[in-house]
Each structure stands twice: as C-alpha cells, then as structure tokens.
Coordinates of C-alpha atoms in Angstrom, one line a residue:
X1 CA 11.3 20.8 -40.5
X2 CA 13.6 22.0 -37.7
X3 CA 11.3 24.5 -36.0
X4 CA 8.9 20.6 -35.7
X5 CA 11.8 18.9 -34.7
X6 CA 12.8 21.4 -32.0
X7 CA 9.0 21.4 -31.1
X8 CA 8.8 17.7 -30.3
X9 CA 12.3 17.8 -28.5
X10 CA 11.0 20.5 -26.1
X11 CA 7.8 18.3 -25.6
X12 CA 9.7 15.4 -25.2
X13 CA 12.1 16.6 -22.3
X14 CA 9.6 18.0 -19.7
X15 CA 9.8 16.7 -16.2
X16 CA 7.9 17.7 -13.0
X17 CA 10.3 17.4 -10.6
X18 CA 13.7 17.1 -10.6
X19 CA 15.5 14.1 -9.3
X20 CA 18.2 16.3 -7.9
X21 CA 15.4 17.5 -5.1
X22 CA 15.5 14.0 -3.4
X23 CA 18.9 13.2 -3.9
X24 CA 19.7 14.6 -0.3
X25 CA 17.6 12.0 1.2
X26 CA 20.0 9.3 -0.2
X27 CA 23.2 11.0 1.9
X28 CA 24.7 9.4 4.6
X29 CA 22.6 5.7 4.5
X30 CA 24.0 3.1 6.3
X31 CA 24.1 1.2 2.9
X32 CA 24.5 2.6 -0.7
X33 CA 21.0 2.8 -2.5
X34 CA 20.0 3.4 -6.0
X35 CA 17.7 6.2 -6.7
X36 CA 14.6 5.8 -8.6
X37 CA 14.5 7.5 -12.0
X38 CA 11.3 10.4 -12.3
X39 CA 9.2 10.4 -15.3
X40 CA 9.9 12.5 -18.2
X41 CA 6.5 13.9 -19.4
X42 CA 5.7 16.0 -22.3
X43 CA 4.1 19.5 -21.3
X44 CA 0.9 18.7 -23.5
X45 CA -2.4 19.3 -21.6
X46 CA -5.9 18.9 -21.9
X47 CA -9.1 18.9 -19.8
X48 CA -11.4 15.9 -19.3
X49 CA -13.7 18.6 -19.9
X50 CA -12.4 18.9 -23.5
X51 CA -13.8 15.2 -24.0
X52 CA -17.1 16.0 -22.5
X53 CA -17.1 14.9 -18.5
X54 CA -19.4 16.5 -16.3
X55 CA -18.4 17.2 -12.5
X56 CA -21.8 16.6 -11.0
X57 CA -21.3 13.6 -9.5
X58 CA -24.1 12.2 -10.8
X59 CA -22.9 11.6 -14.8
X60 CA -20.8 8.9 -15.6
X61 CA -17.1 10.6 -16.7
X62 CA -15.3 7.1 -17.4
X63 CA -15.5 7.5 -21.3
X64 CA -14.1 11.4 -21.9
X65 CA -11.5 10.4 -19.3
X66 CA -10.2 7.3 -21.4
X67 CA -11.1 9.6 -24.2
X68 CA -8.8 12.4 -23.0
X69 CA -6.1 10.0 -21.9
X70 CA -6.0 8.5 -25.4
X71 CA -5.8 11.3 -27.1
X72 CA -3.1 12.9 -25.4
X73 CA -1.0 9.3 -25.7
X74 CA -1.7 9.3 -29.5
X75 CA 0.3 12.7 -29.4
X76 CA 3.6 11.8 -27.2
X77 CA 1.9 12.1 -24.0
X78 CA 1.0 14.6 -21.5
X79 CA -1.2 16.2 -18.8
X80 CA -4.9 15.3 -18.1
X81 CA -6.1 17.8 -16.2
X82 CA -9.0 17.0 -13.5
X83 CA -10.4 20.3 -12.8
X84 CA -12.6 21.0 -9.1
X85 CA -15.5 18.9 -9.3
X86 CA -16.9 15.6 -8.9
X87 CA -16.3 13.1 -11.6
X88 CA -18.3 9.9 -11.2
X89 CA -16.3 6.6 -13.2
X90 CA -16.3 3.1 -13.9
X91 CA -12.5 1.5 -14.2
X92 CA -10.3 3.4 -16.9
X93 CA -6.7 2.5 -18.3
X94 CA -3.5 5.4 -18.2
X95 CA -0.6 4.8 -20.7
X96 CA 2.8 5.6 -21.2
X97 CA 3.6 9.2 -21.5
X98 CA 0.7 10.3 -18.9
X99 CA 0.7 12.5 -16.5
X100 CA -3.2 12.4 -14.5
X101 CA -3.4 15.9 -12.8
X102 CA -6.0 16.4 -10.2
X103 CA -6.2 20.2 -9.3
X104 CA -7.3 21.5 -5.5
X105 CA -10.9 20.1 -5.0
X106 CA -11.1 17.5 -7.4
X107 CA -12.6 14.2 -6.6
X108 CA -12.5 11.5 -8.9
X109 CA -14.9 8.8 -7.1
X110 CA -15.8 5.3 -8.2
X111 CA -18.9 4.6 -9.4
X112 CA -21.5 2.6 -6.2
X113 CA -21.9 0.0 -9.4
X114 CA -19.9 -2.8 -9.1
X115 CA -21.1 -4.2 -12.2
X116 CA -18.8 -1.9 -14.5
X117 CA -15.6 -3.5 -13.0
X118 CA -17.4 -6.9 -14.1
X119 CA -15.9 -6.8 -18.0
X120 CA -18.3 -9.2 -20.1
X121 CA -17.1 -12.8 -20.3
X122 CA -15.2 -12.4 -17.4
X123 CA -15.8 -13.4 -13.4
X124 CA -12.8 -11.5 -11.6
X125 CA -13.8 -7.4 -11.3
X126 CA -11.1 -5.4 -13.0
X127 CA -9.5 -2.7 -10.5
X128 CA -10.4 0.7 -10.7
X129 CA -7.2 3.2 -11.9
X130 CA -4.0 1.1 -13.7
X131 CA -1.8 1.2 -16.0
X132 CA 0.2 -2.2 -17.3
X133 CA 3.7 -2.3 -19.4
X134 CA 3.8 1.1 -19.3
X135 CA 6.4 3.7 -18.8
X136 CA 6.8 7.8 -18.2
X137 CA 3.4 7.6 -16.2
X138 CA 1.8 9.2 -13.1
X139 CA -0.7 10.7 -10.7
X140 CA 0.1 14.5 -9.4
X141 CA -1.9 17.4 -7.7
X142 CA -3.8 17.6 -4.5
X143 CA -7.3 16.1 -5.6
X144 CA -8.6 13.1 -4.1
X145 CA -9.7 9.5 -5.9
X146 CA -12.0 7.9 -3.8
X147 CA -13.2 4.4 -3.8
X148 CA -16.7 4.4 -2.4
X149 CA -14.8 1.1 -0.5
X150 CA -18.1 0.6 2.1
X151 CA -20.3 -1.2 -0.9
X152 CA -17.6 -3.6 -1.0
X153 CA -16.3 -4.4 1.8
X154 CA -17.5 -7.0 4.6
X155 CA -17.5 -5.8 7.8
X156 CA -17.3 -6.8 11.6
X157 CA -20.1 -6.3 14.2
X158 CA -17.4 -6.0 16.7
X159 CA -15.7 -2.8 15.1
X160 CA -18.7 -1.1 14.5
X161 CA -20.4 1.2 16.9
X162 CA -24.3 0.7 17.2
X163 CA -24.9 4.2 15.2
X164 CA -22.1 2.7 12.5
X165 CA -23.9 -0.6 12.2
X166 CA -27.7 1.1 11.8
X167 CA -26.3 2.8 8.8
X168 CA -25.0 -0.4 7.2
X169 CA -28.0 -2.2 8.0
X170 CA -30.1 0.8 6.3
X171 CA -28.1 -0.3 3.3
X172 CA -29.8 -3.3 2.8
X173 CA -26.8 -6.0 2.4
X174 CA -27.4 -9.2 4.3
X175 CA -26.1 -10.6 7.9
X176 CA -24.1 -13.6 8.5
X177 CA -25.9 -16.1 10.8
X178 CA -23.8 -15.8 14.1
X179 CA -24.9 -11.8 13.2
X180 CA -21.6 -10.6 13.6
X181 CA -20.6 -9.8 10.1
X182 CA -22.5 -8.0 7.3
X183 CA -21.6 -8.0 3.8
X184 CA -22.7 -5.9 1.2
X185 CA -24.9 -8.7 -0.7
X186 CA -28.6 -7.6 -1.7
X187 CA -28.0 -3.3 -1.4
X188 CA -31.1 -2.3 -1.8
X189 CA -29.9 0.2 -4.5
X190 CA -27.4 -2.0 -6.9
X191 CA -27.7 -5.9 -7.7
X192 CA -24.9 -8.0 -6.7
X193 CA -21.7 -9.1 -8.9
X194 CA -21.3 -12.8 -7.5
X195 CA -24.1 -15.4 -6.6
X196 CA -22.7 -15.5 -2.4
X197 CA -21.6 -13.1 -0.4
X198 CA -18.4 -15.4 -0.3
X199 CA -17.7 -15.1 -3.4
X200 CA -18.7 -11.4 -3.8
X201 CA -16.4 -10.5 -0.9
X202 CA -13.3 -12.1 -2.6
X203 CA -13.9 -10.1 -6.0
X204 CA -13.2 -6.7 -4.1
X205 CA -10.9 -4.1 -6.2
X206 CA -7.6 -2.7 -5.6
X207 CA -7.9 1.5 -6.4
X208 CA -4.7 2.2 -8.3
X209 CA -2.8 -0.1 -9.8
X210 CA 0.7 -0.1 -11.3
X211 CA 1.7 -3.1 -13.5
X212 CA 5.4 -3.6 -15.0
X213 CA 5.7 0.0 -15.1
X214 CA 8.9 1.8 -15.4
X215 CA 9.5 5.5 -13.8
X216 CA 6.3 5.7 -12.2
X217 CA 5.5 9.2 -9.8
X218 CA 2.6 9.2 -7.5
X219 CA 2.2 12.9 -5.7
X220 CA 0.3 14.7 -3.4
X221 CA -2.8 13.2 -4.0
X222 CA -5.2 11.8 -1.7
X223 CA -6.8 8.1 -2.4
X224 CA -9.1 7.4 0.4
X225 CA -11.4 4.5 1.4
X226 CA -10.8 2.0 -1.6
X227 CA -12.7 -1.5 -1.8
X228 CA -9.5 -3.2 -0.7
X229 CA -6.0 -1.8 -1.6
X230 CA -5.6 2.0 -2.1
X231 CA -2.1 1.9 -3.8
X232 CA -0.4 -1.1 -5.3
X233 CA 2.7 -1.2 -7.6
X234 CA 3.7 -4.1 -9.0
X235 CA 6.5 -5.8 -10.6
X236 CA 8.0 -2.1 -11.2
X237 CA 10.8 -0.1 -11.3
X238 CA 11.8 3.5 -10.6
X239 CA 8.5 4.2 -8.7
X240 CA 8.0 7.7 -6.4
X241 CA 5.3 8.5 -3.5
X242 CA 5.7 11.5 -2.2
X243 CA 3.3 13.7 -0.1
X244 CA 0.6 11.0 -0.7
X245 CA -2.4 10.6 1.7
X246 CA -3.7 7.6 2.3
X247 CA -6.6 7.2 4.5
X248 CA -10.3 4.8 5.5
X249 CA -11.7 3.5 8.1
X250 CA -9.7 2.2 11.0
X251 CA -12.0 -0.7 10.6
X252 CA -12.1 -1.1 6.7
X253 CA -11.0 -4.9 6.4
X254 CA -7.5 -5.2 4.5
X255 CA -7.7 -1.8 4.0
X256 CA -3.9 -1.6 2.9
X257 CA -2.5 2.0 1.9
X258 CA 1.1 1.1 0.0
X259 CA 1.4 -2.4 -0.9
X260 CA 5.0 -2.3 -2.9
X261 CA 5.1 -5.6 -4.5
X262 CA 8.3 -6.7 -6.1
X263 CA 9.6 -3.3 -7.4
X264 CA 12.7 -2.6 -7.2
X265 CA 14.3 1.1 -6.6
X266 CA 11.4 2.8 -4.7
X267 CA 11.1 6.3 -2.6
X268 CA 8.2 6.1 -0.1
X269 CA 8.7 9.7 1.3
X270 CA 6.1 12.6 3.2
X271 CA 3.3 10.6 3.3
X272 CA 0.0 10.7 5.5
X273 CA -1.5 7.1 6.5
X274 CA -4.5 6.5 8.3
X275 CA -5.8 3.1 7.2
X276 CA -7.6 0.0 8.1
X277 CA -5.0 -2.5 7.4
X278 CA -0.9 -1.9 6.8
X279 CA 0.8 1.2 6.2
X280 CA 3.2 0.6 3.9
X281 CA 4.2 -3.0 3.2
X282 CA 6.7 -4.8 1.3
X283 CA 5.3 -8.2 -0.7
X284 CA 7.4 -10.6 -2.4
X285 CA 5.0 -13.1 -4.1
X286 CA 4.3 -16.2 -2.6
X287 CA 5.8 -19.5 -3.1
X288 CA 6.8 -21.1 -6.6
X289 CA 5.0 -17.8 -8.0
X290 CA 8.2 -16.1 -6.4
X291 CA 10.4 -17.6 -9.3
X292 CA 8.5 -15.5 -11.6
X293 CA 9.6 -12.0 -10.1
X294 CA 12.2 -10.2 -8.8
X295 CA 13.0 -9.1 -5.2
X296 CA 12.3 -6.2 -4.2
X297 CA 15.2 -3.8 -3.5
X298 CA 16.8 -0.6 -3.2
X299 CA 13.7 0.6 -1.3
X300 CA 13.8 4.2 0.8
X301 CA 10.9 5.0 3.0
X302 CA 11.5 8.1 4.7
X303 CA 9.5 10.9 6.2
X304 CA 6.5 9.3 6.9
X305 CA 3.8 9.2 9.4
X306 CA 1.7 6.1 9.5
X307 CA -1.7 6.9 12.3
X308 CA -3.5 3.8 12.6
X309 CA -2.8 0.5 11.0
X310 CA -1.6 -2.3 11.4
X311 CA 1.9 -2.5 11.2
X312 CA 3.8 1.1 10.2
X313 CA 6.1 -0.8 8.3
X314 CA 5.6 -4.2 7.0
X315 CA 7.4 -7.1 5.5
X316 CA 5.1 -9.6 4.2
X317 CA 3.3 -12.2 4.7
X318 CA 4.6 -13.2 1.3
X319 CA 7.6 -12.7 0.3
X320 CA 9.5 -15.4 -1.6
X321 CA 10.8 -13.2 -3.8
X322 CA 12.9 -11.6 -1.1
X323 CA 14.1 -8.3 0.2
X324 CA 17.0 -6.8 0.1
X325 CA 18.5 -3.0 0.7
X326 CA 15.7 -1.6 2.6
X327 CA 16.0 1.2 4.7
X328 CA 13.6 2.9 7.0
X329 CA 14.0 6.1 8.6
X330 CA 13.0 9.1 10.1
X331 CA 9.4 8.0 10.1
X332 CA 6.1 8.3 13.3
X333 CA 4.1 5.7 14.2
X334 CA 1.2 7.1 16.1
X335 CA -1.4 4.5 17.1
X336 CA -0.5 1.6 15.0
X337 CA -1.6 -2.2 15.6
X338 CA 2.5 -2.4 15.4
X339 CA 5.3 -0.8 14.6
X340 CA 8.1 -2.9 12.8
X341 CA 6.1 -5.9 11.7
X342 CA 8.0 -8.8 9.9
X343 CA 5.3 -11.4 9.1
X344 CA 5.5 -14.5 7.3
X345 CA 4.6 -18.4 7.0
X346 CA 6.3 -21.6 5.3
X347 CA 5.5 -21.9 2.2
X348 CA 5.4 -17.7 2.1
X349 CA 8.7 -16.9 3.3
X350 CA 11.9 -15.8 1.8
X351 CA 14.9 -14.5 2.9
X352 CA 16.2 -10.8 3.7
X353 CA 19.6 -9.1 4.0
X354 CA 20.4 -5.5 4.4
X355 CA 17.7 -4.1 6.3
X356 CA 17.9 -0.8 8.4
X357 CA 15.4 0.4 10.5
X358 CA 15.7 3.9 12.3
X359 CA 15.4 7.0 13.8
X360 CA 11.8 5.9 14.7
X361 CA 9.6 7.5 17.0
X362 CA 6.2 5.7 17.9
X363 CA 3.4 6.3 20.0
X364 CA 0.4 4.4 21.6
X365 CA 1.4 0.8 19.5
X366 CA -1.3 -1.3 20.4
X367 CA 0.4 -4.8 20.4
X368 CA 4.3 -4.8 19.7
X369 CA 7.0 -2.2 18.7
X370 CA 8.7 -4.4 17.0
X371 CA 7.1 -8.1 16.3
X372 CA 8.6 -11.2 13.8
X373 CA 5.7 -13.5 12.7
X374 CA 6.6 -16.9 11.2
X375 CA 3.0 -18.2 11.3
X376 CA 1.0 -16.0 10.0
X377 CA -1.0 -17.8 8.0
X378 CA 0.2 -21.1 9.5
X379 CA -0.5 -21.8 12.9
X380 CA 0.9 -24.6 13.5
X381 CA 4.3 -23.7 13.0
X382 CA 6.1 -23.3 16.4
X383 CA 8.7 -21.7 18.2
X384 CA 10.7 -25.0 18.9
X385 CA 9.5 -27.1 16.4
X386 CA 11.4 -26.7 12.9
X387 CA 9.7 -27.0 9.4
X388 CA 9.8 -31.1 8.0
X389 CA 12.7 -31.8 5.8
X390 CA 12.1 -30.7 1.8
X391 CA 9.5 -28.0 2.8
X392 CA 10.4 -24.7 0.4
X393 CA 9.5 -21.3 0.9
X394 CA 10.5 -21.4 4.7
X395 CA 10.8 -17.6 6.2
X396 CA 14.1 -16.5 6.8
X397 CA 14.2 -12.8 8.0
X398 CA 18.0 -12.1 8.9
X399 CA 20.7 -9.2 8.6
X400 CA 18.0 -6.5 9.8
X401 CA 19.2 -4.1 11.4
X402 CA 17.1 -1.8 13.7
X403 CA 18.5 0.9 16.3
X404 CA 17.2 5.1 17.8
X405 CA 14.0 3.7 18.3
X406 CA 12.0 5.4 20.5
X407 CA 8.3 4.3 21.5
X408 CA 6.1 5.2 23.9
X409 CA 3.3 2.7 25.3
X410 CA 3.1 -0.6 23.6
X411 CA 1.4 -3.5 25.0
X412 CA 4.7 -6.0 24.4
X413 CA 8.1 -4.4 23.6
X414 CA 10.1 -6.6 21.4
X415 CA 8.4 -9.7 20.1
X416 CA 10.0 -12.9 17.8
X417 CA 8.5 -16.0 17.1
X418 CA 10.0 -18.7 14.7
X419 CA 12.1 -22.2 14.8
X420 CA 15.8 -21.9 14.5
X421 CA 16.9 -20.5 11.2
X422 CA 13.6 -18.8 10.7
X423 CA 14.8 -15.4 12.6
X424 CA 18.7 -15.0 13.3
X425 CA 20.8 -11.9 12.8
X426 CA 18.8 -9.3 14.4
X427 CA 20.3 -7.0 16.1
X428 CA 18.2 -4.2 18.1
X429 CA 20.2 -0.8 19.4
X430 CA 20.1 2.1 21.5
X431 CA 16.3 1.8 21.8
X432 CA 13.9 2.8 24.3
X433 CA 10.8 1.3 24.5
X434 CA 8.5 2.1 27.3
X435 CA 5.9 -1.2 27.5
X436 CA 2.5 -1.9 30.0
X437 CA 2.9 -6.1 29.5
X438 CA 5.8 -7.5 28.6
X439 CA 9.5 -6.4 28.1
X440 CA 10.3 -9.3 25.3
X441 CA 8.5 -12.6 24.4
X442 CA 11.6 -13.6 22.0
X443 CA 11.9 -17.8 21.6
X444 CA 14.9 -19.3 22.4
X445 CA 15.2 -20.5 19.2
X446 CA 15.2 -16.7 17.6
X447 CA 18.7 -15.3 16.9
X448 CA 17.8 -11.6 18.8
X449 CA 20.6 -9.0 19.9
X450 CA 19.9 -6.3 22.6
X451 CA 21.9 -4.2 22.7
X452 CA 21.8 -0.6 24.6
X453 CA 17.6 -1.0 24.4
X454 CA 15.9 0.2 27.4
X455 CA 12.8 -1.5 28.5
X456 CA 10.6 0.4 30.9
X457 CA 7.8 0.2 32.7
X458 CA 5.7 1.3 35.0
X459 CA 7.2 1.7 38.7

C-alpha cells in the first residue's frame, strides 16, 4: 500500500520546467505582475504508435491519437509522444493531465477534408487541436502541427503573384465575378462543407484551441499555416508560450498567430512570427458578451520577434472586457503592417490602464510605428465628432505607457485617431522613429504626450 502510494505521488509531482527559470523575466517591471503557474504533469508516457497510428501521411491517425490521449488521462495523465513522421488527422480533444509531445521531425497535419471538422447534426466546423475546462495540459517538443490552411482560406488576386494564382486555379475552387478573389468552393479533389462560398469561408477553423483552461504550457513547437487562427487561448489562466513558431503566408487572410483572449496571467516569451494577419494580439470580447468574461491581465510578452504581420503587438478590435497590466518588452518588429497597434470601434471598445510598451526595436514597418484605431470596424466614427449619448462599449485606450523605441523606416511615425475621451493618457518617450511620410497624424481631440521622441527624416 505505501510502495503504491509513493508511486502515484512521484507520478503526480512531475513538471517540465520549472517556474523558477522565468522568474528573472518578471525583475525590475515598471509594474508588479503575477506569474503564470506551469503545469504539473505526471511522467507517464506512451506512443501514438502504441494505439496503432501510422506516419505515412496518407492514413488517417485521428482515432489512436484520441485513443492514446484517453488512455493516458484514465491513468492520472501524462506524455503522448508524437514520434518523426507524418501523422494525417481529423479534429481530436486533449484533457486534463496531458502533456502532447512532438519529437524533432514530427508533423502532425490536418487532414485536406473539411468534412471531418463538420460533426453530424451540426453546421459550424469544430477546430482542429483543443482542450475545454481542462487543467495541467500542454503542447511541447520541436515538431510542427500544420493546418493545410490554403483549402480553406479565400484569397486575394492582388496578393498573389501570377505563378501563386495558376496553382490555386489548378485547384479547382471557384472565382468571384469581379475575378479578384478565389475561394476554395468546388476543389476538384474534396466536396464542399457549406452550400456558398460565403458561407463556406466563414466556417474556417482555428488550429489549437484552449478553452477555460488552467496552467496551460505551449513550447517549442511550430504551428504553421492554419485555416484561420494558429494559436488561440481563451477564457484561461496560467497560460505559457515559449520558443513557439508561428508562421504562413504573408498573404493568408486573418492569418493570426497568438490571439490571447481574455486570459489572465500570461508569458508570451522567445517566440518566432511570420504570419498573415497579427502577431500577437490581445482580445477582450465584444460588447454585452464582455460581461460574460474577465479582462485580460497580468500579461508579459517578452523576447519576441514578430517578421511580417500586421501589427507586432495588438490590442483589439474587441476588447470590452478590458486590459489591464500589460507589459511589452524587449521584443523586434521586422517588417510588420505596424508596430504598436491599438484598434478598436464603439460598440467594441473597452478601457485600458497599466500598459507599458518598451525597449522595442522595429524595422521596415509598413504603415505606422505606433497607430490608435477607434474605427475599425466603424467608419464613420470621427476624429471630432464624439459617439451619441447612451452608446456603450465606446473605446477608451488610456494610461499606456510607451518609451526606448527605436524604429527604422515607417511610412507615418506616430498615428491616433479618436473623439475626445476615446484616446487620452498616452504618453510616448525617448523614442526615435525615423519616417518617409509623415512625422505624426495625431487628432486634436487625442490626449498624446511627446516627450524626448525624435522624428527623422530624410534630409
């Protein structure tokens, strides 16, 4: 009885890294943060080979995986080894307790049928890799998950090259009428999972989801070119990226990496982006939804290096919920749409408070270094005209705090558009910001503090 009691204890107690190893990172913040908890998982393994997958890339893995996973939950949880290979699969579920390893050459890939994330019964496709109300759970080694994201996703004639757009066409799919956007309606290999394109395009899949999930740890994987969203916690707390890639097409429409939605005490830190969308982006729900969530808080992002996208680091467009004790620092932008991007519309917005930005450096930023966006998805909101009397959800960003910037070549340096209230508090600091257009395009009615920023040009 006590040699099985010590037995589970051992099992119980296992952890893969240590929170002690990033507890340097939280020294010396301009604010006090709380650090996220790490996962405590049992040192149980097994193989999905164990459970009968084949890593041929051609046989459908999606049952021994759930198989493999549900065994080793059954028994207190675990490691699920992915071992070098290809393992085709249709959606699949992890649980409290699991630890998915991929090992060096791995690929997990998503089946080209959309039909298996089409559950009977139901008309919204499931996403492809989550776990929901669980706990003790995460995704570690340096394999890849990849989400075979181009027979989903719409895309423009415009950001296509004419060799990119043959090989769509060769696809099959079907052409708007203007003929500058195909979607990926009528494949000549797979039938379709909606009856329009329309309605096809809005069924696309997040990759890996996290749902109400406490201690969560994503690291060192890659996730690559998913059918919308590559990484997407939400409504968690105690989550962990570290030394994740995240990478597709520069063109892959909302091609998000890290979408952190609602979660509060997050670590964002050594991570690769290359994506088609945002880098890594805070959301706060959206309007009366907000009431059913929390803010998001106590966030660190850290040691990052976001390539294209676009916006490094994002607030927004809905964020209702609000934000609060966010800091980001000692992070590259390198080739971004933008670099600090604060985005939001009435009837999105929210408020923010205790938001630090810096030690930045950012190159070749196509639009704006630093941008605040109070019509996003409302374009008739102006800069001088304020929202009508008993309007909710208006966007407040204020108390953000953003100073040792440095970027070089961006089309406008610092830009802020809102009506009064909608963006006071700012303050910007010993900055340098080297722009082609425009210095500033701040309205009057924005709250915006220079203060030691140099704004260059050329001579």
């Amino acid at each position: 009885m006590k040699k099985a009691l010590l037995s589970l204890l051992i099992l119980m107690v296992v952890t893969m890294v240590s929170a002690a190893e990033y507890a340097s990172l939280y020294e010396g913040l301009p604010i006090e943060l709380k650090q996220p908890e790490l996962p405590s998982i049992s040192n149980q393994r097994v193989s999905i080979t164990d459970f009968g997958a084949t890593g041929d890339g051609q046989t459908l893995c999606t049952e021994a995986i759930q198989k493999a996973i549900d065994d080793l939950a059954g028994r207190g949880g675990g490691h699920v080894d992915v071992p070098a290979g290809i393992w085709l699969t249709a959606p699949f579920k992890l649980k409290s307790g699991i630890d998915l390893h991929l090992a060096k050459n791995a690929i997990i890939q998503l089946t080209e049928d959309r039909g298996m994330h089409v559950r009977e019964g139901q008309k919204k496709a499931v996403f492809a890799i989550t776990a929901t109300d669980a706990h003790d759970v995460s995704i570690t080694g340096s394999g890849i998950i990849d989400g075979n994201g181009e027979f989903w996703r719409a895309v423009k004639r415009g950001k296509q090259s004419d060799v990119e757009w043959r090989e769509y066409l060769a696809l099959g799919g079907t052409v708007n009428e203007r003929g500058d956007l195909w979607y990926p309606f009528n494949l000549k290999h797979q039938g379709n999972i909606a009856p329009t394109m329309e309605q096809q395009e809005r069924m696309r899949v997040n990759m890996v989801r996290f749902t109400n999930c406490q201690r969560v740890l994503v690291q060192g994987v890659t996730l690559q070119n998913s059918p919308k969203f590559h990484l997407t916690p939400n409504d968690c707390q105690d989550v962990t990226i570290d030394g994740v890639t995240v990478r597709c097409p520069w063109n892959a429409q909302n091609g998000d990496a890290i979408d952190i939605g609602t979660c509060q005490r997050v670590l964002i830190t050594n991570c690769v982006i290359d994506c088609g969308d945002d880098g890594i982006c805070m959301k706060g729900a959206t309007g009366d939804e907000a009431l059913n969530h929390k803010p998001c808080e106590d966030i660190l992002i850290t040691g990052n290096t976001v390539f294209h996208a676009h916006g490094g680091f994002v607030i927004g467009s809905e964020f209702s919920a609000g934000m609060y004790r966010i800091v980001v620092c000692k992070n590259t932008f390198s080739g971004t749409d933008t670099g600090l991007r604060f985005k939001s519309a009435i009837g999105r917005g929210g408020k923010t408070g205790d938001i630090y930005c810096y030690d930045i450096n950012m190159t070749d930023i196509k639009d704006q270094a630093i941008v605040f966006e109070t019509s996003y998805a409302d374009k008739a909101v102006s800069g001088t005209t304020g929202p009508a009397a008993g309007i909710k959800w208006v966007p407040e960003f204020k108390d953000i705090h953003i100073y040792n910037v440095v970027c070089n070549r961006t089309k406008t340096g610092i830009k802020a558009k809102g009506a009064a209230g909608m963006v006071h508090d700012i303050d910007i600091s010993n900055s340098t910001i080297f722009y082609t257009q425009s210095a500033t395009d701040i309205d009057g009615a924005c709250d915006v503090k220079l203060k030691d920023v140099k704004l260059i040009t050329y001579k």
